[in-house]
Tab-separated table of C-alpha atoms in Angstrom:
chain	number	residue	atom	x	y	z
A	1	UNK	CA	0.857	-28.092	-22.035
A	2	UNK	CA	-2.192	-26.067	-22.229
A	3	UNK	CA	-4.699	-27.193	-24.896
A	4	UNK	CA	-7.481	-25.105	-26.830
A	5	UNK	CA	-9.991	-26.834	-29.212
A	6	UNK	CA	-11.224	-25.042	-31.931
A	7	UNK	CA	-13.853	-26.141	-34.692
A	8	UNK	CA	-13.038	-25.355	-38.377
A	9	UNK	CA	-15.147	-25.386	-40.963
A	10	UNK	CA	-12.993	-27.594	-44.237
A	11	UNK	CA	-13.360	-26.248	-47.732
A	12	UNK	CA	-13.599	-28.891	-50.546
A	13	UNK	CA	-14.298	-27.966	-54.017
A	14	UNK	CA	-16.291	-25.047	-52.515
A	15	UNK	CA	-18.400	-27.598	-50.815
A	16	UNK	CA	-18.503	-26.931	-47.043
A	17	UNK	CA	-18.404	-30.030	-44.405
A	18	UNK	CA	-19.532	-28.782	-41.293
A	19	UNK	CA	-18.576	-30.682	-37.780
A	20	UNK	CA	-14.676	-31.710	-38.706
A	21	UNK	CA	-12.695	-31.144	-35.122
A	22	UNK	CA	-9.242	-30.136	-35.092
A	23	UNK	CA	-7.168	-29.784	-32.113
A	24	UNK	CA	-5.071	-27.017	-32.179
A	25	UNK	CA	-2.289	-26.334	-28.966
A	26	UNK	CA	-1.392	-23.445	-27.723
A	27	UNK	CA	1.308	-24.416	-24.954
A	28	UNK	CA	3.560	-22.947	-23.036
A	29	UNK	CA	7.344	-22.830	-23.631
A	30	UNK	CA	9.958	-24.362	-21.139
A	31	UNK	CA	10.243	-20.817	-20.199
A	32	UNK	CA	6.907	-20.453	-19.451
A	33	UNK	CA	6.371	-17.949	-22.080
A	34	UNK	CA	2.476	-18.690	-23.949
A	35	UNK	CA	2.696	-15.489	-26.125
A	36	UNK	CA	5.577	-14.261	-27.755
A	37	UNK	CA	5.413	-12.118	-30.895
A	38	UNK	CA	8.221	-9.828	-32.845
A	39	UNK	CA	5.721	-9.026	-35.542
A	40	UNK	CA	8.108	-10.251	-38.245
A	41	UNK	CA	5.859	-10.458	-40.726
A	42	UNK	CA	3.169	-8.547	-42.766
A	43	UNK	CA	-0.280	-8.303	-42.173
A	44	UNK	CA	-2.874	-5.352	-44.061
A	45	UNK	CA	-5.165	-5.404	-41.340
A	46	UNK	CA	-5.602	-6.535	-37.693
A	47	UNK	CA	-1.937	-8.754	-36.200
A	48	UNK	CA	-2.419	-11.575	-38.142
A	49	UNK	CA	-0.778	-14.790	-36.162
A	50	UNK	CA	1.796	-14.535	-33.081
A	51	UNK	CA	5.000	-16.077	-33.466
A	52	UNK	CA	3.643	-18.009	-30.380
A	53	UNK	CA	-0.108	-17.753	-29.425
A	54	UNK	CA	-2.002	-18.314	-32.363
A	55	UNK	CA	-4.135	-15.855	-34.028
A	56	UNK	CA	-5.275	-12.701	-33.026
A	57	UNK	CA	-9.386	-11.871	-33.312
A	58	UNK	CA	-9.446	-8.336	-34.072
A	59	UNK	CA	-11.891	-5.748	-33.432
A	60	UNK	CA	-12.052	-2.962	-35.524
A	61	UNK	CA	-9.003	-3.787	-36.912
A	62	UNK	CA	-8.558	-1.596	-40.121
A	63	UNK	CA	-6.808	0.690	-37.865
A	64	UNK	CA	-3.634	-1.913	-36.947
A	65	UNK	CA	-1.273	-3.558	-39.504
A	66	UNK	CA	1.843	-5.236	-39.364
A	67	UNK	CA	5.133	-4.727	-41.137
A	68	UNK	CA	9.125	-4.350	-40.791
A	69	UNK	CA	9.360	-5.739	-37.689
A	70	UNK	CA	6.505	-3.633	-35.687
A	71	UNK	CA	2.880	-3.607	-35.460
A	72	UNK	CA	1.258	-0.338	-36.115
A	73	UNK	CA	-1.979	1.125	-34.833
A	74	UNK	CA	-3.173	4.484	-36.951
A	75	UNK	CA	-5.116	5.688	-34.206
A	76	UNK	CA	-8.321	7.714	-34.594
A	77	UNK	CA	-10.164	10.227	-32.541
A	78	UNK	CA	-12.869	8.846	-30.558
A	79	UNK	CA	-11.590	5.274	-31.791
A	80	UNK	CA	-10.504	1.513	-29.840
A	81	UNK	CA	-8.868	-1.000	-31.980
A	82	UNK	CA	-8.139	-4.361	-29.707
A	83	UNK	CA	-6.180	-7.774	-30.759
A	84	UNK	CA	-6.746	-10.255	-27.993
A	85	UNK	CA	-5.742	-14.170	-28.770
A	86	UNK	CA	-8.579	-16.144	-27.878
A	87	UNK	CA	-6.716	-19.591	-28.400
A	88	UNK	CA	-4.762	-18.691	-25.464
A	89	UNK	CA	-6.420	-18.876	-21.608
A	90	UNK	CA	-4.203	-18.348	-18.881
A	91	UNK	CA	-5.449	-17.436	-15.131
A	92	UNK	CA	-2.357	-15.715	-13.602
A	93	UNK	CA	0.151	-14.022	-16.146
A	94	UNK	CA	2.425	-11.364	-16.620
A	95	UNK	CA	2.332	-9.494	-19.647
A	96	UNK	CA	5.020	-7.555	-21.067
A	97	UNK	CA	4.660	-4.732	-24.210
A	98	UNK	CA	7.222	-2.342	-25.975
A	99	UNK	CA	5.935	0.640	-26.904
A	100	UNK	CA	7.666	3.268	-29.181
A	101	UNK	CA	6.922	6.910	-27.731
A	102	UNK	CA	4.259	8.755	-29.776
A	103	UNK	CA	3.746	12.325	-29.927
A	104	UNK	CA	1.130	13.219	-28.335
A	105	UNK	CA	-0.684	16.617	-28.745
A	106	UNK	CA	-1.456	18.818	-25.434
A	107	UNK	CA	-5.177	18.322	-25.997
A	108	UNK	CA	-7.766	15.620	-25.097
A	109	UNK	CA	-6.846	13.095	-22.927
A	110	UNK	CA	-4.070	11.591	-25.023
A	111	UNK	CA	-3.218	7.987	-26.562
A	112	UNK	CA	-4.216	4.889	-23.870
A	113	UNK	CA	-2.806	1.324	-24.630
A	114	UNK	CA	-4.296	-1.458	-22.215
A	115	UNK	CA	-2.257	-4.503	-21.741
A	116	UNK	CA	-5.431	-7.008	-20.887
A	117	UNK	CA	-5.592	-10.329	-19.136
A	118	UNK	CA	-8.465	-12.917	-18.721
A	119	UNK	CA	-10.257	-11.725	-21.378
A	120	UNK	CA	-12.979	-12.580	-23.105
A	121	UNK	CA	-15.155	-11.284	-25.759
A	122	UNK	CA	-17.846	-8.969	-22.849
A	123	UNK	CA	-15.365	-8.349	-19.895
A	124	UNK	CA	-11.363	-8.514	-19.085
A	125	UNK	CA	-8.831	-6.840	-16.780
A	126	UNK	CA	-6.594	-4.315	-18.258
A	127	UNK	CA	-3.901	-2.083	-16.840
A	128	UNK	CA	-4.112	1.004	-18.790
A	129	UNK	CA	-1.141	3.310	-19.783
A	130	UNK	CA	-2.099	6.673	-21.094
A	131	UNK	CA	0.605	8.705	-23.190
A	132	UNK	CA	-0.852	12.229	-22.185
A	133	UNK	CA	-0.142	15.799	-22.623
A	134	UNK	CA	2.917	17.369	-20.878
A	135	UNK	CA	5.386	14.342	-22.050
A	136	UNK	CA	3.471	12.105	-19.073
A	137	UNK	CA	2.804	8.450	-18.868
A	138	UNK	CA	-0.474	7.833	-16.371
A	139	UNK	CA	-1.505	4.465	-15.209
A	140	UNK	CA	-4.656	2.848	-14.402
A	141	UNK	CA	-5.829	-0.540	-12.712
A	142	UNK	CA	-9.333	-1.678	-14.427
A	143	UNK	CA	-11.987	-3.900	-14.909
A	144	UNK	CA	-14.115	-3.829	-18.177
A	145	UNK	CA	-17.322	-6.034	-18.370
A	146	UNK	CA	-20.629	-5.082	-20.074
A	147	UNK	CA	-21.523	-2.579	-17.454
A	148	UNK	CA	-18.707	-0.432	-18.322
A	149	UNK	CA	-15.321	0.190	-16.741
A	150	UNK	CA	-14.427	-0.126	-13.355
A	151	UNK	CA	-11.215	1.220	-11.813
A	152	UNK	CA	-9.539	-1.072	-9.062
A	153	UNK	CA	-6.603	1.220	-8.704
A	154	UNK	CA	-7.103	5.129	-10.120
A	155	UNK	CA	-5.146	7.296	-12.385
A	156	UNK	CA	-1.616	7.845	-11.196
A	157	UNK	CA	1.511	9.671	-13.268
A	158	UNK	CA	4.113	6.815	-13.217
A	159	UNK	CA	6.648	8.403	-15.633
A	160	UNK	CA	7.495	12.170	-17.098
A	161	UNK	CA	10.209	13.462	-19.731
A	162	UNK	CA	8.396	11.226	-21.817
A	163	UNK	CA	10.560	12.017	-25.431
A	164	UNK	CA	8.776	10.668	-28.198
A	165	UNK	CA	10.729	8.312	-30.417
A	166	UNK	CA	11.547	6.420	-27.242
A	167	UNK	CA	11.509	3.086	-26.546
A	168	UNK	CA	9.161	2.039	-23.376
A	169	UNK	CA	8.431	-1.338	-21.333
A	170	UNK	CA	4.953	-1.518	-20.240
A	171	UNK	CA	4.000	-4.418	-17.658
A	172	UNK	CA	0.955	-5.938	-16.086
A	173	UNK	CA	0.627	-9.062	-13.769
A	174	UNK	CA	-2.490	-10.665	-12.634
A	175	UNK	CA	-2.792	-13.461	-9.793
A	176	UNK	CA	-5.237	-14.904	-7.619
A	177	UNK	CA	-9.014	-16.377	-7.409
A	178	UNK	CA	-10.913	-15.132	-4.403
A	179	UNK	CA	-8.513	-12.024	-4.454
A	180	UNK	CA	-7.105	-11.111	-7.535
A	181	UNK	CA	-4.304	-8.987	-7.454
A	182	UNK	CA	-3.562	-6.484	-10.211
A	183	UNK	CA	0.061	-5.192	-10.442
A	184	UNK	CA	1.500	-2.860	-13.301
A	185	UNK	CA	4.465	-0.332	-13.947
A	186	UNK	CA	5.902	1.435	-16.998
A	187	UNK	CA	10.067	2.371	-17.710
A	188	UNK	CA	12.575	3.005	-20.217
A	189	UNK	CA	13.558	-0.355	-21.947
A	190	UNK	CA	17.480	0.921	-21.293
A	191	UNK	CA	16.702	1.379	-17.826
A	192	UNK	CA	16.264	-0.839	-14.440
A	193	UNK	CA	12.938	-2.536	-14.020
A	194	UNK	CA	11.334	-0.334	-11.258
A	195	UNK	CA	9.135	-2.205	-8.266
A	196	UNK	CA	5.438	-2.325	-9.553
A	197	UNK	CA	4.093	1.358	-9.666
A	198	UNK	CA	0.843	0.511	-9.232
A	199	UNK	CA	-0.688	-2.563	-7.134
A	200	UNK	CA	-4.650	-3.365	-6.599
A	201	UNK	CA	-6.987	-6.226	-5.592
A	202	UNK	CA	-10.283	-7.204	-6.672
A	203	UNK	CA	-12.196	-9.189	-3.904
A	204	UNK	CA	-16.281	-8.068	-5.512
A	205	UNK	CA	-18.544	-10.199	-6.741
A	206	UNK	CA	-17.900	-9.409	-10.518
A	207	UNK	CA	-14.005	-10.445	-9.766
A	208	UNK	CA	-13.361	-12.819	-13.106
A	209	UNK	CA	-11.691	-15.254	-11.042
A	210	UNK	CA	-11.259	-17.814	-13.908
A	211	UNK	CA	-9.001	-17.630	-17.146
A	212	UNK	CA	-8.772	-15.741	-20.215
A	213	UNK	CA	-7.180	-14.590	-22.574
A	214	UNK	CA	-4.478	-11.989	-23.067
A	215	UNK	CA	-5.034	-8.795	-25.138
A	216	UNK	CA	-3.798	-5.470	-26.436
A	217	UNK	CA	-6.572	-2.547	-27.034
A	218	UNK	CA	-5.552	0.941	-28.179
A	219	UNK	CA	-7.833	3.924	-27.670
A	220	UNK	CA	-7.517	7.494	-28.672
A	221	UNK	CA	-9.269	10.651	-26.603
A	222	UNK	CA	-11.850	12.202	-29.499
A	223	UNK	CA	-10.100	15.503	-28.291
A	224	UNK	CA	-6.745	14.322	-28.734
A	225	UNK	CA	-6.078	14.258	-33.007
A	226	UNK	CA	-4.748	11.412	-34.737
A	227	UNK	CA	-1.622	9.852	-33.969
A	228	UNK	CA	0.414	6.101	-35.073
A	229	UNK	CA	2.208	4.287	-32.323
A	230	UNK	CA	4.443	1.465	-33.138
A	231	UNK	CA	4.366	-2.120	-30.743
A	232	UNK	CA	7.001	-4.637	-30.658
A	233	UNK	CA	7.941	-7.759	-28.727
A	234	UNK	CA	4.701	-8.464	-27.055
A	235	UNK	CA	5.382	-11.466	-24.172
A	236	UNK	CA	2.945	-13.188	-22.008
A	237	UNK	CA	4.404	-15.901	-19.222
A	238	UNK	CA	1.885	-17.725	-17.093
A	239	UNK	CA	2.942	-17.458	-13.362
A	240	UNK	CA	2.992	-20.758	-11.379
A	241	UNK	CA	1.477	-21.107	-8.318
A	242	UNK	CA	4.102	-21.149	-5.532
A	243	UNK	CA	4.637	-24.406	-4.795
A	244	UNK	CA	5.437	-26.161	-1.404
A	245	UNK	CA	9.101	-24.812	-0.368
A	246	UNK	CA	11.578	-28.008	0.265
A	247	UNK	CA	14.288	-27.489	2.895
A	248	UNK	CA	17.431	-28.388	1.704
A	249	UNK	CA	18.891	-31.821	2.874
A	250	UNK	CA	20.235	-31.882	6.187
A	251	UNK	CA	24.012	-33.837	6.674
A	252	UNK	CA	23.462	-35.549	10.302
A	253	UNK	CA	26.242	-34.440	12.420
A	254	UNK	CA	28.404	-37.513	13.424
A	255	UNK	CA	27.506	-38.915	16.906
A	256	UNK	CA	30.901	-37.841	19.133
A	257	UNK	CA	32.672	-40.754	21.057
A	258	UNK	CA	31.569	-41.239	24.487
A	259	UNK	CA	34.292	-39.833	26.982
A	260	UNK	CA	34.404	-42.154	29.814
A	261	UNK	CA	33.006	-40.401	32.997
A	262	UNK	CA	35.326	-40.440	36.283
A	263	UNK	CA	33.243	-40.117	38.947
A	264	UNK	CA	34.759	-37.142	41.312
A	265	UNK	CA	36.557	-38.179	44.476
A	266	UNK	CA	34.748	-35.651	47.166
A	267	UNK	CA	37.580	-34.186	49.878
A	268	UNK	CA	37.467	-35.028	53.466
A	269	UNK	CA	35.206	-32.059	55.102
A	270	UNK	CA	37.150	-30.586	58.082
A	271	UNK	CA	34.925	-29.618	61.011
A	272	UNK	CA	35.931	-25.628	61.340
A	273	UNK	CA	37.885	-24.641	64.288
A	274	UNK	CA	35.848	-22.935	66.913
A	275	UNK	CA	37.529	-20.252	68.774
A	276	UNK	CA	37.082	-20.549	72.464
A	277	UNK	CA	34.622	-18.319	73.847
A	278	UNK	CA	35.400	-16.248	77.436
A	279	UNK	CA	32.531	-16.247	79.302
A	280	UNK	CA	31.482	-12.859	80.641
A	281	UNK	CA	32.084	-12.130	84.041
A	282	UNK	CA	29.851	-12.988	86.702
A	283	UNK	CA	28.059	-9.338	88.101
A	284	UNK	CA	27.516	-9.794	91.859
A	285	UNK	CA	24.109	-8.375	92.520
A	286	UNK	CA	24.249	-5.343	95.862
A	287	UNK	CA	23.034	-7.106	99.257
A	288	UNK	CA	19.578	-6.099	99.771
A	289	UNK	CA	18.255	-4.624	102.646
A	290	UNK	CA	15.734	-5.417	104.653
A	291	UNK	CA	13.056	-3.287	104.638
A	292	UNK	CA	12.150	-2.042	108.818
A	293	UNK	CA	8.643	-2.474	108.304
A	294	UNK	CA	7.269	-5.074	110.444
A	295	UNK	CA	5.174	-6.678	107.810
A	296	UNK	CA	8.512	-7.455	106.300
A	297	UNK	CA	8.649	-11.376	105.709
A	298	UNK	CA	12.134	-13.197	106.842
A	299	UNK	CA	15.300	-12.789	109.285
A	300	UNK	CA	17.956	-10.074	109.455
A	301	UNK	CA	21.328	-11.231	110.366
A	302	UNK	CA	22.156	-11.712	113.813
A	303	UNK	CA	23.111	-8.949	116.459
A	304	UNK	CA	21.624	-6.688	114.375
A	305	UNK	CA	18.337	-6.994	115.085
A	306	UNK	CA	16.662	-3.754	117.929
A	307	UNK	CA	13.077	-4.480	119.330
A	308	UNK	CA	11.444	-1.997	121.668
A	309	UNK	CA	10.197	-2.950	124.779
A	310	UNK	CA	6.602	-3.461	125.467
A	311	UNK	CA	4.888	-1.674	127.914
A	312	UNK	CA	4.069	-4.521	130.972
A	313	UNK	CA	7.809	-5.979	130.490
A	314	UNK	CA	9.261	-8.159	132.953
A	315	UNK	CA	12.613	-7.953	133.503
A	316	UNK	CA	15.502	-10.837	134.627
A	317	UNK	CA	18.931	-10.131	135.542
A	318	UNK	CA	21.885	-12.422	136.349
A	319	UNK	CA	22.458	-9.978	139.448
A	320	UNK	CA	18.939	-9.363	140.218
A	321	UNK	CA	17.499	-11.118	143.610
A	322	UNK	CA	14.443	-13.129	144.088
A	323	UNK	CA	12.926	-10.190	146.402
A	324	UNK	CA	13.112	-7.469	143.248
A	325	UNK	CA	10.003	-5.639	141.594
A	326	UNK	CA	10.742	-6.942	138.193
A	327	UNK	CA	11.447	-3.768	136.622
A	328	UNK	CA	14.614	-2.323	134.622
A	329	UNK	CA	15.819	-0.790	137.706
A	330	UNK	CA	15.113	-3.650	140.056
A	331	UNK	CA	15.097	-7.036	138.193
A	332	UNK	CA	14.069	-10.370	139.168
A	333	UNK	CA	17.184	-12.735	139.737
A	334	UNK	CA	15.465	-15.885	138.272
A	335	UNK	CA	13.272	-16.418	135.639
A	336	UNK	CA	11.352	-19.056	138.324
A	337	UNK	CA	10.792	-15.676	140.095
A	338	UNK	CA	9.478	-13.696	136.974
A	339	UNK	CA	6.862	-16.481	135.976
């Protein structure tokens, strides 16, 4: 539960006794819900107090009232009126706002209601909705501090066939410290909440990382004349911090029984049949012959060997006689002779 402390000031016998301290909490609901307000009640001037929330501080608020069931800003030209609830600080929110349609006039630059978050009394973040000429609804992601107002996300038209007299959801959700991210979008209350229409994210220096409070401010073009809008059921839900995601439980899987193992009998290996192999025939090589030249090496079968005969020859004949010359024609008979 969230708690605020706030110092009052007790009133006895019109004797004031400064420095009495009373704690006063402003906590969430189980839903998460830290603002919640139907305006059932009456108040002259300014909200008065949230059904949850506390009280709103109200700045320049002569111009809003509540009563039957609505709060009411009379707007005027040139004119902001803001209710913000300073008991309440919340870092990351979304903030949720019905607005009934006003008729707007074609001139100026129409009727803007910020939904704010982190706010304090110099600086907040705000997404602004502007009801504007041609029935159009045009958004705006900004930061407001004392050096004016800076625009994380520019004007875009969200919504057209605006009808005045209806009933529209405005929404804006803030998150984050070293990047805050600014989300907002704007629909029908009858119809199907649309994905956020406009998305943004502050990472500068003058980033209000830290917490706030939540607001409503209501600001009319000074070219755009007078107009009331009516505000109802005004919600603002802090948004946890996702947490660590636990897996569901896991059922172990029973362990299967062990089917005995039976070891493989390996068959006998058969050596493979060889065909016989034919051997190729034996090739007898050609004889060779001889070559005639005398330097040729070896013997040449016999009978068929032819030698001339030298010049000088001696010749010996079985029927030659021992008185012969020798020669072919008259050869010795004995080789006795010859030598």
């Amino acid at each position: 539960m969230r708690t605020t402390l706030m110092m009052l000031v007790v009133g006895v016998s019109c004797v004031l006794i400064a420095g009495v301290a009373a704690a006063v909490e402003v906590g969430s609901t189980p839903d998460g819900v830290l603002v919640r307000d139907g305006f059932s009640r009456s108040a002259a001037s300014g909200f008065g107090r949230a059904d949850v929330g506390g009280t709103y501080t109200s700045v320049y608020g002569r111009l809003a009232s509540v009563d039957g069931g609505t709060a009411r800003i009379d707007t005027q030209s040139g004119h902001t009126t803001r209710q913000y609830l300073s008991q309440v600080s919340v870092r990351d929110s979304v903030a949720t706002l019905d607005v009934v349609a006003p008729a707007v006039a074609d001139s100026g630059n129409g009727l803007a209601i910020n939904l704010e978050a982190r706010g304090s009394s110099s600086s907040t973040y705000a997404a602004k909705f502007r009801f504007m000429s041609g029935k159009r609804v045009a958004t705006t992601l900004i930061r407001l501090d004392k050096s004016g107002e800076k625009a994380i996300v520019l004007d875009k038209v969200v919504a057209a066939g605006v009808v005045p007299g209806d009933r529209w959801r405005l929404e804006f959700k803030v998150e984050g410290t070293s990047k805050v991210t600014l989300a907002s979008r704007a629909y029908r209350v009858t119809a199907t909440p649309p994905a956020w229409q406009l998305t943004g994210a502050d990472s500068s220096p003058e980033r209000l990382a830290g917490s706030g409070a939540p607001g409503i401010r209501v600001y009319l073009s000074s070219a755009t004349p007078a107009v009331s809008v009516k505000l109802d059921d005004y919600v603002v839900r802090e948004v946890a911090p996702p947490g660590p995601v636990t897996p569901p439980p896991t059922t172990p899987s029973p362990t299967p029984t062990p089917v005995p193992t039976t070891k493989p009998t390996t068959p006998p290996t058969t050596a493979p049949t060889t065909s016989p192999t034919t051997p190729p025939p034996t090739v007898t090589p050609p004889p060779t012959t001889a070559p005639s030249s005398p330097s040729a090496v070896g013997s040449v079968p016999v009978g068929s060997a032819s030698y001339p005969v030298p010049a000088g020859a001696v010749f010996v004949a079985a029927l030659g006689s021992s008185g012969g010359s020798g020669s072919a024609s008259d050869p010795y008979g004995s080789l006795v002779t010859a030598l």
